[in-house]
């Protein structure tokens, strides 16, 4: 195993603590990732109560099946995002299929389009939350505050070239949100899983 393949120490230790039934570990995991899980679920489902339920389901699954996460397969954060995505898409399909069966508006094609759209949006959120803070700060200044690269550079206290580099890298990362099999991303986050 190369150095690059070694999972982060915190992820390995957290998995071990959960496997030993340490309730404090679940609380620590929840504190660290609940906002990520809830945000991804809400992005897919567009429903606060359903996102709350998915958040509970994800952490209940982690507690009941701590060995389901293998630190050698990637970061715990990515695994939680994948689990959240799968559960949220499953709930969206179940809910929307039931609505269609009751004679609700739309078609199965509309449902699949909705699932794909929700998946891309959730993946974009995941990418933004996961990117390094300097890239995220540059994108937030350019997008939300409508700064050009020069104004972004001044606000961040970096050179114009550095601001352009951060914006370019951030946008390149975001452009992968539409890719269903983008390298280095949690599987199942793009596309209609």
JSON list of N, CA, C and O in Angstrom, two decimals, residues 5 12 21 25 42 57 83 91 103 117 123 179:
[
{"chain": "A", "resi": 5, "resn": "UNK", "atom": "N", "xyz": [-2.38, 5.71, -0.52]},
{"chain": "A", "resi": 5, "resn": "UNK", "atom": "CA", "xyz": [-3.51, 4.81, -0.30]},
{"chain": "A", "resi": 5, "resn": "UNK", "atom": "C", "xyz": [-3.86, 4.62, 1.17]},
{"chain": "A", "resi": 5, "resn": "UNK", "atom": "O", "xyz": [-4.86, 3.98, 1.49]},
{"chain": "A", "resi": 12, "resn": "UNK", "atom": "N", "xyz": [-9.80, 5.83, 10.23]},
{"chain": "A", "resi": 12, "resn": "UNK", "atom": "CA", "xyz": [-9.53, 4.46, 10.72]},
{"chain": "A", "resi": 12, "resn": "UNK", "atom": "C", "xyz": [-9.91, 4.34, 12.19]},
{"chain": "A", "resi": 12, "resn": "UNK", "atom": "O", "xyz": [-10.57, 3.38, 12.60]},
{"chain": "A", "resi": 21, "resn": "UNK", "atom": "N", "xyz": [-18.49, -0.22, 19.60]},
{"chain": "A", "resi": 21, "resn": "UNK", "atom": "CA", "xyz": [-19.74, 0.22, 20.22]},
{"chain": "A", "resi": 21, "resn": "UNK", "atom": "C", "xyz": [-19.60, 1.45, 21.09]},
{"chain": "A", "resi": 21, "resn": "UNK", "atom": "O", "xyz": [-20.40, 1.66, 22.01]},
{"chain": "A", "resi": 25, "resn": "UNK", "atom": "N", "xyz": [-18.24, 7.98, 20.09]},
{"chain": "A", "resi": 25, "resn": "UNK", "atom": "CA", "xyz": [-17.74, 8.07, 18.72]},
{"chain": "A", "resi": 25, "resn": "UNK", "atom": "C", "xyz": [-18.87, 8.44, 17.77]},
{"chain": "A", "resi": 25, "resn": "UNK", "atom": "O", "xyz": [-18.68, 9.25, 16.85]},
{"chain": "A", "resi": 42, "resn": "UNK", "atom": "N", "xyz": [-31.25, 16.96, 1.84]},
{"chain": "A", "resi": 42, "resn": "UNK", "atom": "CA", "xyz": [-32.20, 18.04, 1.53]},
{"chain": "A", "resi": 42, "resn": "UNK", "atom": "C", "xyz": [-32.08, 18.44, 0.07]},
{"chain": "A", "resi": 42, "resn": "UNK", "atom": "O", "xyz": [-33.08, 18.73, -0.60]},
{"chain": "A", "resi": 57, "resn": "UNK", "atom": "N", "xyz": [-31.52, 8.04, 9.54]},
{"chain": "A", "resi": 57, "resn": "UNK", "atom": "CA", "xyz": [-31.29, 6.72, 8.95]},
{"chain": "A", "resi": 57, "resn": "UNK", "atom": "C", "xyz": [-29.81, 6.47, 8.68]},
{"chain": "A", "resi": 57, "resn": "UNK", "atom": "O", "xyz": [-29.31, 5.37, 8.90]},
{"chain": "A", "resi": 83, "resn": "UNK", "atom": "N", "xyz": [-23.65, 6.96, 1.08]},
{"chain": "A", "resi": 83, "resn": "UNK", "atom": "CA", "xyz": [-24.78, 6.35, 1.80]},
{"chain": "A", "resi": 83, "resn": "UNK", "atom": "C", "xyz": [-25.97, 7.29, 1.83]},
{"chain": "A", "resi": 83, "resn": "UNK", "atom": "O", "xyz": [-27.11, 6.89, 1.57]},
{"chain": "A", "resi": 91, "resn": "UNK", "atom": "N", "xyz": [-35.51, 7.06, -1.40]},
{"chain": "A", "resi": 91, "resn": "UNK", "atom": "CA", "xyz": [-36.72, 7.66, -0.87]},
{"chain": "A", "resi": 91, "resn": "UNK", "atom": "C", "xyz": [-37.43, 8.52, -1.93]},
{"chain": "A", "resi": 91, "resn": "UNK", "atom": "O", "xyz": [-38.65, 8.48, -2.04]},
{"chain": "A", "resi": 103, "resn": "UNK", "atom": "N", "xyz": [-51.91, 8.50, -9.55]},
{"chain": "A", "resi": 103, "resn": "UNK", "atom": "CA", "xyz": [-52.42, 9.36, -10.61]},
{"chain": "A", "resi": 103, "resn": "UNK", "atom": "C", "xyz": [-51.89, 10.78, -10.56]},
{"chain": "A", "resi": 103, "resn": "UNK", "atom": "O", "xyz": [-52.46, 11.68, -11.17]},
{"chain": "A", "resi": 117, "resn": "UNK", "atom": "N", "xyz": [-31.28, 15.42, -11.87]},
{"chain": "A", "resi": 117, "resn": "UNK", "atom": "CA", "xyz": [-31.07, 16.82, -11.49]},
{"chain": "A", "resi": 117, "resn": "UNK", "atom": "C", "xyz": [-30.68, 16.92, -10.00]},
{"chain": "A", "resi": 117, "resn": "UNK", "atom": "O", "xyz": [-29.75, 17.64, -9.64]},
{"chain": "A", "resi": 123, "resn": "UNK", "atom": "N", "xyz": [-24.22, 16.54, -5.82]},
{"chain": "A", "resi": 123, "resn": "UNK", "atom": "CA", "xyz": [-22.79, 16.37, -6.11]},
{"chain": "A", "resi": 123, "resn": "UNK", "atom": "C", "xyz": [-22.07, 17.72, -6.12]},
{"chain": "A", "resi": 123, "resn": "UNK", "atom": "O", "xyz": [-20.98, 17.85, -5.59]},
{"chain": "A", "resi": 179, "resn": "UNK", "atom": "N", "xyz": [-20.48, 15.02, -14.37]},
{"chain": "A", "resi": 179, "resn": "UNK", "atom": "CA", "xyz": [-19.88, 13.73, -14.72]},
{"chain": "A", "resi": 179, "resn": "UNK", "atom": "C", "xyz": [-20.42, 12.66, -13.81]},
{"chain": "A", "resi": 179, "resn": "UNK", "atom": "O", "xyz": [-20.44, 12.82, -12.59]}
]
